[in-house]
Amino acid sequence: MKKQDISRSIEKVDSREKISGAAAFTSDIKLDGMHYAKSVRSPIPRGRIKQVNLPSLPKGYVVVDHRDIPGENVVKMIHDDWPVFPKTEVAYIGEPILLVVGPDKEKVAELADAVEIEFEELEPTFGFTNSAIDLHYDKGDPDRAFETAARTVSYEYETGYQDQAYIEPQGFVGYLDEGTYTLVGSIQCPYYVKNAVLATMAADEDDVRVIQAPVGGAFGGKEEFPSLTATQLAVALRKVQKPIKFIYEREEDMIATTKRHPSKVRMEAALDENNNIQGLRAHVGLDGGAYLGLSGVVLSRGMLAATNAYTIDNVWVDGDVYVTNTVPNGAFRGFGAPQMIFAIEMFIHHVAKEVGEDTYTFRTRHQVSQGDLTSTGGVYRDPIILDEMSKKAEEISDYHRKRKEYEDPDTFKGIGMSWFLHGCGFTGSGEQEKIKARVKLKKDADGTVRILVAAVDMGQGPKTTFRKLVADVLDLPLEQVLFPYPDTRYVPDSGPTVASRTMMVVGGLLARAAKDLKESWREGEVQEAMQRYKQPDYIEWDQDRMKGDAYPAYSWGVNVVEVEVSKVTYEVDIKHVWSVYDLGKAIDERIVLGQADGGQAQGVVGLGYLEVMEHEGGALKQKNLTDYIIPTAVDMPKTENHIMDNPYPLGPYGAKGVGELTLVGGPPAVALAIEQAIGRRVRKAPVTPEYIMELIHNG
Amino acid sequence: MRHIIPKTYREALEHLKSGSLHILAGGTDLMVQNRAWSETPVAFKKDTLYVYNLEELRYIEREGDMLHVGALASYDMLERHPDTPSALKRCIALLASPGLRRVATLAGNIGNASPAADGVLVLYALDARVVLDSADATREIPIEEAITGPGRTAFEDGEMIREIRIPLEDFDSERFKKVGGRKADAISKVSFLGAAAFDGDVIKDLRLALGAVNTTVVRRREIEAQYQGLTAADLKARSQEIREAYAPYVRPIDDQRSTATYRRQVALNLIEDYIHSL
């Protein structure tokens, strides 16, 4: 029997339990004798803790703080600057200082309100001044390229905060199971949580168990922050010795958890006498917030995208993470790339305009081709079909005709196009040296196969696609392959659920494990198949100099956005989005289309136009979902998506990364459309009605 | 805190004699303003009178050229009712979300006295009046006297809204514009209602109201009156002058939803654009 194409969609295996409400999320868990934990937070952006005055605590109610930590008072990530509970100083408004824990929620809330903390306020730092991480790379001879330039053009671009706005706020339920700290929560990275708790509790490997509950959205927001809440909860469990539920309210989640980094990017191009870009200089500044967390890695991914889908021979890129007394910023779908791609896409366009060239021709002339060198001197080894993709995008959107028609300023209409790439998997040699992913398949005597990996389904579909993939390789019906929620007691560390690596890397290993299992299949026997990540031999990456192949593969995309701007209210009607993606091969077409719609909602509509978050003296102004505006169904434009097959030899069935790709190119596409509609150069995203008004009136 | 659930309107009025109470109809403002940690009771700071099940106040009735809207008529009921003025229907279609419209009431909107409340904006433009009862008196006041500032009303302790009276008039032109942070389910940055009635080519009634640009809805009858009797063409020729006439009354604020500059500019643009459309 001929097999069906793997891309053909099946019903998502968890749709029914999610739609019916049957799925038990963290907040649905109720345990006997369960206690509740509530954070007491810093009301000031920076200060020394002088004294903590506690109310008198009734029997059964306790306060948990830094003195209760048995191990390191550090949330174990990359840097050691983020305390589990601050001891002497607070660094942002909303920073959790201590926990009040007890059996009755009302009483816990009352006691938490009654905690009085005296501070000595210190001068807070804001803005792009206090650099804590400085990265650099170059390619070719950028100095010479600028010295010999016929002319140079430079611009600066900015993007704002963005909140992940997942439906389900951060949370865990924890309990001690025969002395084992057992944490069930809404997370992306079970082993990040486990490793952080091990360090803080000074515990042995088997003393900590982390289980993923169904996750109501994450988008990067549950990559590093849960390591903080989990370590706090473990410290509380040790003291209280009762099950504890610890879930953030929406406003706590919004003021205290990681956001997308606000950015400032300065770009400078050196042009030769034929208006070709012979050199590019970029400086990428990210506002890291109070603690570094993953900011250095976010900066690095941003910087690596500096040349986006263009080949430029001489490149100089510098970047800084600035520490400020604001909410710590961190992982968010795209991870630094949306900020950079906004800058470079706007810049390419602005350079073309500056030299009086047609923007489309100008881009095409600089477009990357297979065999070209990447921004860091690696090689684009695999076929690139960007030509075909942009032609498709033009054709379905009628781009050229509309672009011409909307040049008439009276139309107040515009059409914009962005081209973009996204590096799949961890940056540099991260997969090989840090993650060392392992996956396992376990076959029972009855032939049931279980997928044992730490990858999390947070809505993006691996519960369905992994089963589909493994069942397909094994020629088994889907029902015979199971994928239970990851539990670190049983699953090996297959790495975090991030960086668009889940299908390409973890799925790739699973496909190989499944092939091994198939070849060694023995009826009636219990069998296991393991696979471990091995970097392809040709990949070479020098982390210190940021040179070589930053990613094993790239996904590609084109977005076209059409808008109409109101002359009266400056509101934008985003009429249509057309997209073409090369993600290797879709493992399930409908799931990929779901990612496309979601990515465009967050990228085109959210980060590009609608979502505004600002702080005033360190206090976020938009701290609930009434004031922080995310798109509704009514705000979504019509979308048309095309997925082009371009299989990647090392991905399962050719699959590359999907999740982030669908977001990263959105903001410049909508910004360029608005730019045309209003006849002004846009240098900031989101392009809000307030900003549009300012541009129209002040140029 | 006491939570009082009266069985009849009379009983509710008797309870109101005891002093200052929250009066909760749909709860779409009060429940949010007094929210508490999930799974714990709402954190009211005053005793609360729950009037939501007083069926005697859940009505919409037409009497000649007057629409009587009971205090418990929801926005959803208003949107479906055949006699609801079209301007109010236009507004309701864009107000909050379908779920909220099922329980939110015009009376609650008045009691909450937000200058950004879209429903209240329409009441200003339509010359609505508010009927207030207390245990031993009744009075009727115009909407602009009922609301005195952000979150402030002219209601005495002991009084509650029984109904809203909306005169039913025909307009030849009507425009409602809500400028929110997004296309649906958003609090207005600016809102506008324009209505006009003509006698042939001559304006006999012009009404302009702006929301979210001052401490209460802005409606200036003296400015409107100046332009009655003009032809549409004359009016359009003076659109800039009308815009400037409103400028002193458009005094918005900067907040987490928008900027004062934007609100001011857009409010005046909306007036000018409406005049041009006549």
Short mmCIF file of C-alpha atoms in Angstrom, two decimals, chain A residues 246-539:
data_model
loop_
_atom_site.label_atom_id
_atom_site.label_comp_id
_atom_site.label_asym_id
_atom_site.label_seq_id
_atom_site.Cartn_x
_atom_site.Cartn_y
_atom_site.Cartn_z
CA PHE A 246 1.77 28.47 43.42
CA ILE A 247 0.11 30.21 40.50
CA TYR A 248 0.60 33.78 39.37
CA GLU A 249 -2.37 36.06 38.90
CA ARG A 250 -2.47 37.76 35.49
CA GLU A 251 -1.16 41.07 36.80
CA GLU A 252 1.67 39.42 38.73
CA ASP A 253 2.54 37.55 35.59
CA MET A 254 2.55 40.73 33.53
CA ILE A 255 4.63 42.86 35.88
CA ALA A 256 7.15 40.24 36.96
CA THR A 257 7.83 37.78 34.16
CA THR A 258 10.15 38.03 31.16
CA LYS A 259 9.16 40.04 28.07
CA ARG A 260 10.57 40.58 24.59
CA HIS A 261 13.60 42.91 24.82
CA PRO A 262 13.05 46.48 23.68
CA SER A 263 15.75 47.19 21.09
CA LYS A 264 17.68 49.98 19.46
CA VAL A 265 19.57 49.04 16.33
CA ARG A 266 21.87 51.36 14.43
CA MET A 267 22.65 50.38 10.85
CA GLU A 268 25.18 51.84 8.45
CA ALA A 269 25.76 50.78 4.86
CA ALA A 270 28.81 51.41 2.68
CA LEU A 271 27.80 51.59 -0.99
CA ASP A 272 30.02 51.30 -4.02
CA GLU A 273 29.62 53.47 -7.12
CA ASN A 274 26.94 51.08 -8.48
CA ASN A 275 24.90 51.34 -5.31
CA ASN A 276 25.78 47.87 -4.15
CA ILE A 277 26.18 47.40 -0.42
CA GLN A 278 29.84 46.54 0.01
CA GLY A 279 29.84 46.88 3.76
CA LEU A 280 27.43 46.84 6.67
CA ARG A 281 27.90 48.00 10.22
CA ALA A 282 25.31 47.32 12.87
CA HIS A 283 25.03 47.96 16.55
CA VAL A 284 22.33 46.03 18.35
CA GLY A 285 21.24 47.24 21.78
CA LEU A 286 18.86 45.24 23.95
CA ASP A 287 17.30 46.37 27.20
CA GLY A 288 17.92 43.29 29.36
CA GLY A 289 15.99 44.40 32.42
CA ALA A 290 17.15 43.69 35.95
CA TYR A 291 18.84 40.32 35.49
CA LEU A 292 20.69 38.84 32.53
CA GLY A 293 18.91 35.48 32.29
CA LEU A 294 19.13 34.46 28.63
CA SER A 295 19.72 37.98 27.30
CA GLY A 296 23.21 37.23 25.97
CA VAL A 297 21.88 34.38 23.84
CA VAL A 298 18.97 36.53 22.66
CA LEU A 299 21.46 39.22 21.65
CA SER A 300 23.57 36.71 19.82
CA ARG A 301 20.64 35.37 17.77
CA GLY A 302 19.66 38.93 16.95
CA MET A 303 23.15 39.89 15.84
CA LEU A 304 23.53 36.75 13.72
CA ALA A 305 20.49 37.80 11.68
CA ALA A 306 22.09 41.17 10.84
CA THR A 307 22.34 40.45 7.13
CA ASN A 308 19.04 38.54 7.05
CA ALA A 309 18.36 37.16 3.56
CA TYR A 310 21.09 39.22 1.89
CA THR A 311 24.71 38.50 1.18
CA ILE A 312 27.09 41.24 2.23
CA ASP A 313 30.82 40.61 2.04
CA ASN A 314 32.08 42.94 4.70
CA VAL A 315 30.24 43.06 7.98
CA TRP A 316 30.89 44.53 11.41
CA VAL A 317 28.34 43.76 14.11
CA ASP A 318 28.50 44.79 17.71
CA GLY A 319 25.87 44.29 20.37
CA ASP A 320 25.20 45.09 23.98
CA VAL A 321 22.77 43.95 26.62
CA TYR A 322 22.03 46.82 28.97
CA VAL A 323 21.01 46.08 32.54
CA THR A 324 18.19 48.29 33.80
CA ASN A 325 15.93 48.37 36.84
CA THR A 326 12.97 47.00 34.97
CA VAL A 327 11.32 43.61 34.56
CA PRO A 328 13.90 41.08 33.28
CA ASN A 329 13.50 40.42 29.58
CA GLY A 330 14.01 37.04 28.03
CA ALA A 331 12.86 34.43 25.61
CA PHE A 332 10.00 35.20 23.26
CA ARG A 333 9.29 33.44 19.98
CA GLY A 334 11.97 34.72 17.61
CA PHE A 335 14.50 35.35 20.37
CA GLY A 336 16.15 38.59 19.20
CA ALA A 337 15.57 37.92 15.51
CA PRO A 338 12.36 39.97 15.16
CA GLN A 339 14.15 43.08 16.41
CA MET A 340 17.06 42.59 14.02
CA ILE A 341 14.94 41.61 11.03
CA PHE A 342 12.79 44.68 11.56
CA ALA A 343 15.92 46.83 11.43
CA ILE A 344 17.56 45.21 8.41
CA GLU A 345 14.37 44.96 6.33
CA MET A 346 13.49 48.60 6.95
CA PHE A 347 17.11 49.57 6.34
CA ILE A 348 17.51 47.76 3.01
CA HIS A 349 14.39 49.58 1.93
CA HIS A 350 15.53 52.94 3.22
CA VAL A 351 18.95 52.60 1.61
CA ALA A 352 17.30 51.85 -1.74
CA LYS A 353 15.10 54.92 -1.39
CA GLU A 354 18.04 57.05 -0.36
CA VAL A 355 19.93 56.14 -3.55
CA GLY A 356 16.80 56.43 -5.66
CA GLU A 357 16.51 52.78 -6.60
CA ASP A 358 13.49 50.56 -6.86
CA THR A 359 13.37 48.79 -3.51
CA TYR A 360 12.47 45.43 -4.96
CA THR A 361 15.29 45.41 -7.51
CA PHE A 362 17.69 46.58 -4.86
CA ARG A 363 16.81 43.69 -2.56
CA THR A 364 16.91 41.13 -5.34
CA ARG A 365 20.43 42.22 -6.21
CA HIS A 366 21.60 41.49 -2.68
CA GLN A 367 19.60 38.32 -2.15
CA VAL A 368 21.48 35.26 -0.82
CA SER A 369 22.10 32.18 -2.94
CA GLN A 370 23.16 28.68 -2.11
CA GLY A 371 26.91 28.52 -1.50
CA ASP A 372 27.15 32.13 -0.26
CA LEU A 373 28.81 32.87 3.03
CA THR A 374 26.60 33.71 6.01
CA SER A 375 27.07 36.84 8.15
CA THR A 376 29.62 34.90 10.23
CA GLY A 377 31.39 33.28 7.31
CA GLY A 378 29.57 29.94 7.49
CA VAL A 379 28.13 28.43 4.33
CA TYR A 380 24.54 28.30 3.10
CA ARG A 381 24.90 24.65 2.08
CA ASP A 382 21.36 23.70 1.27
CA PRO A 383 19.25 24.78 -1.70
CA ILE A 384 17.66 28.21 -1.29
CA ILE A 385 14.38 28.78 -3.10
CA LEU A 386 13.84 32.40 -2.12
CA ASP A 387 13.47 33.41 -5.79
CA GLU A 388 10.61 31.05 -6.32
CA MET A 389 9.09 32.08 -2.99
CA SER A 390 9.18 35.80 -3.65
CA LYS A 391 7.73 35.28 -7.12
CA LYS A 392 4.92 33.25 -5.61
CA ALA A 393 4.30 35.94 -3.00
CA GLU A 394 4.20 38.68 -5.65
CA GLU A 395 1.84 36.70 -7.79
CA ILE A 396 -0.71 35.86 -5.10
CA SER A 397 -0.67 39.37 -3.63
CA ASP A 398 -0.47 41.29 -6.93
CA TYR A 399 2.37 43.11 -5.23
CA HIS A 400 3.87 45.07 -8.13
CA ARG A 401 0.61 46.46 -9.44
CA LYS A 402 -0.54 47.50 -5.98
CA ARG A 403 2.83 48.91 -5.04
CA LYS A 404 2.57 51.18 -8.07
CA GLU A 405 -1.05 52.11 -7.54
CA TYR A 406 -0.52 53.00 -3.88
CA GLU A 407 2.33 55.36 -4.72
CA ASP A 408 -0.52 57.86 -5.12
CA PRO A 409 -0.49 59.47 -1.66
CA ASP A 410 -4.24 60.14 -1.73
CA THR A 411 -5.03 56.43 -1.53
CA PHE A 412 -3.63 56.12 2.00
CA LYS A 413 -3.07 52.49 1.09
CA GLY A 414 0.15 50.55 1.12
CA ILE A 415 1.67 47.18 0.49
CA GLY A 416 4.86 45.93 2.10
CA MET A 417 7.02 42.87 1.67
CA SER A 418 9.60 41.27 3.91
CA TRP A 419 12.03 38.44 3.24
CA PHE A 420 13.55 36.63 6.11
CA LEU A 421 15.35 33.60 7.39
CA HIS A 422 15.44 31.88 10.72
CA GLY A 423 18.32 29.76 11.97
CA CYS A 424 16.94 26.42 13.13
CA GLY A 425 17.99 24.97 16.44
CA PHE A 426 20.40 26.27 19.03
CA THR A 427 22.86 28.96 18.10
CA GLY A 428 26.39 27.86 17.33
CA SER A 429 27.58 24.65 18.91
CA GLY A 430 24.91 24.76 21.64
CA GLU A 431 23.26 21.53 20.53
CA GLN A 432 26.55 19.67 20.49
CA GLU A 433 28.22 21.10 23.55
CA LYS A 434 25.46 22.21 25.92
CA ILE A 435 22.29 20.32 25.16
CA LYS A 436 23.53 16.92 23.98
CA ALA A 437 19.99 15.84 23.36
CA ARG A 438 18.94 12.26 23.99
CA VAL A 439 15.66 10.63 23.05
CA LYS A 440 14.22 7.24 23.84
CA LEU A 441 11.51 5.00 22.43
CA LYS A 442 10.21 2.26 24.64
CA LYS A 443 8.30 -0.67 23.26
CA ASP A 444 6.14 -2.78 25.57
CA ALA A 445 5.62 -6.49 25.13
CA ASP A 446 2.24 -5.81 23.52
CA GLY A 447 3.87 -3.66 20.85
CA THR A 448 2.85 -0.27 22.24
CA VAL A 449 5.59 2.28 21.67
CA ARG A 450 6.08 5.22 24.02
CA ILE A 451 7.91 8.40 23.05
CA LEU A 452 10.15 9.48 25.91
CA VAL A 453 11.42 12.98 25.32
CA ALA A 454 11.43 16.22 27.34
CA ALA A 455 9.86 18.23 24.51
CA VAL A 456 6.66 19.95 25.51
CA ASP A 457 3.44 20.43 23.60
CA MET A 458 2.42 23.97 24.46
CA GLY A 459 -0.11 24.19 21.66
CA GLN A 460 2.33 23.94 18.77
CA GLY A 461 1.55 20.29 18.14
CA PRO A 462 4.28 17.74 18.99
CA LYS A 463 1.75 15.60 20.87
CA THR A 464 0.32 14.97 17.42
CA THR A 465 3.30 15.35 15.11
CA PHE A 466 5.76 13.20 17.10
CA ARG A 467 3.26 10.37 17.25
CA LYS A 468 2.52 10.76 13.58
CA LEU A 469 6.20 10.77 12.73
CA VAL A 470 7.14 7.74 14.83
CA ALA A 471 4.06 5.78 13.77
CA ASP A 472 4.86 6.52 10.15
CA VAL A 473 8.44 5.30 10.41
CA LEU A 474 7.35 2.19 12.30
CA ASP A 475 4.36 1.53 10.00
CA LEU A 476 2.12 1.37 13.05
CA PRO A 477 -1.32 2.89 13.58
CA LEU A 478 -1.18 6.20 15.50
CA GLU A 479 -3.00 4.62 18.47
CA GLN A 480 -0.11 2.23 19.05
CA VAL A 481 2.35 5.08 19.59
CA LEU A 482 1.93 7.12 22.77
CA PHE A 483 3.47 10.37 23.90
CA PRO A 484 2.80 10.89 27.61
CA TYR A 485 3.42 14.29 29.22
CA PRO A 486 7.16 14.54 29.88
CA ASP A 487 8.20 13.49 33.38
CA THR A 488 11.91 13.76 34.21
CA ARG A 489 11.70 10.48 36.13
CA TYR A 490 11.20 8.67 32.82
CA VAL A 491 12.33 10.84 29.96
CA PRO A 492 15.94 11.58 29.00
CA ASP A 493 17.03 15.19 28.55
CA SER A 494 16.17 15.91 24.93
CA GLY A 495 16.72 19.60 25.55
CA PRO A 496 14.40 22.55 26.01
CA THR A 497 11.33 23.22 23.85
CA VAL A 498 12.79 26.28 22.16
CA ALA A 499 14.57 27.64 19.10
CA SER A 500 12.30 25.91 16.57
CA ARG A 501 14.33 22.79 17.31
CA THR A 502 11.55 20.45 18.41
CA MET A 503 10.71 18.79 15.11
CA MET A 504 14.02 19.26 13.34
CA VAL A 505 16.33 18.14 16.15
CA VAL A 506 14.22 16.10 18.61
CA GLY A 507 11.94 14.82 15.84
CA GLY A 508 15.02 13.98 13.77
CA LEU A 509 16.43 11.88 16.61
CA LEU A 510 13.06 10.21 17.13
CA ALA A 511 12.84 9.28 13.46
CA ARG A 512 16.27 7.67 13.68
CA ALA A 513 15.39 5.88 16.91
CA ALA A 514 12.20 4.62 15.27
CA LYS A 515 14.20 3.34 12.31
CA ASP A 516 16.54 1.46 14.68
CA LEU A 517 13.56 0.03 16.54
CA LYS A 518 11.94 -1.06 13.32
CA GLU A 519 15.06 -2.82 12.17
CA SER A 520 15.48 -4.64 15.48
CA TRP A 521 11.75 -5.23 16.12
CA ARG A 522 11.02 -8.46 17.95
CA GLU A 523 7.38 -9.38 18.60
CA GLY A 524 6.40 -9.80 22.23
CA GLU A 525 9.55 -8.31 23.68
CA VAL A 526 10.21 -5.17 25.67
CA GLN A 527 12.67 -3.07 23.69
CA GLU A 528 14.26 0.36 23.85
CA ALA A 529 15.82 2.55 21.22
CA MET A 530 17.98 5.55 22.11
CA GLN A 531 19.50 8.29 20.00
CA ARG A 532 21.90 11.05 20.90
CA TYR A 533 22.49 14.29 18.99
CA LYS A 534 25.56 14.41 16.85
CA GLN A 535 26.46 17.58 15.03
CA PRO A 536 27.14 17.09 11.31
CA ASP A 537 30.91 16.96 10.77
CA TYR A 538 31.01 19.89 8.39
CA ILE A 539 29.64 22.33 10.99
#
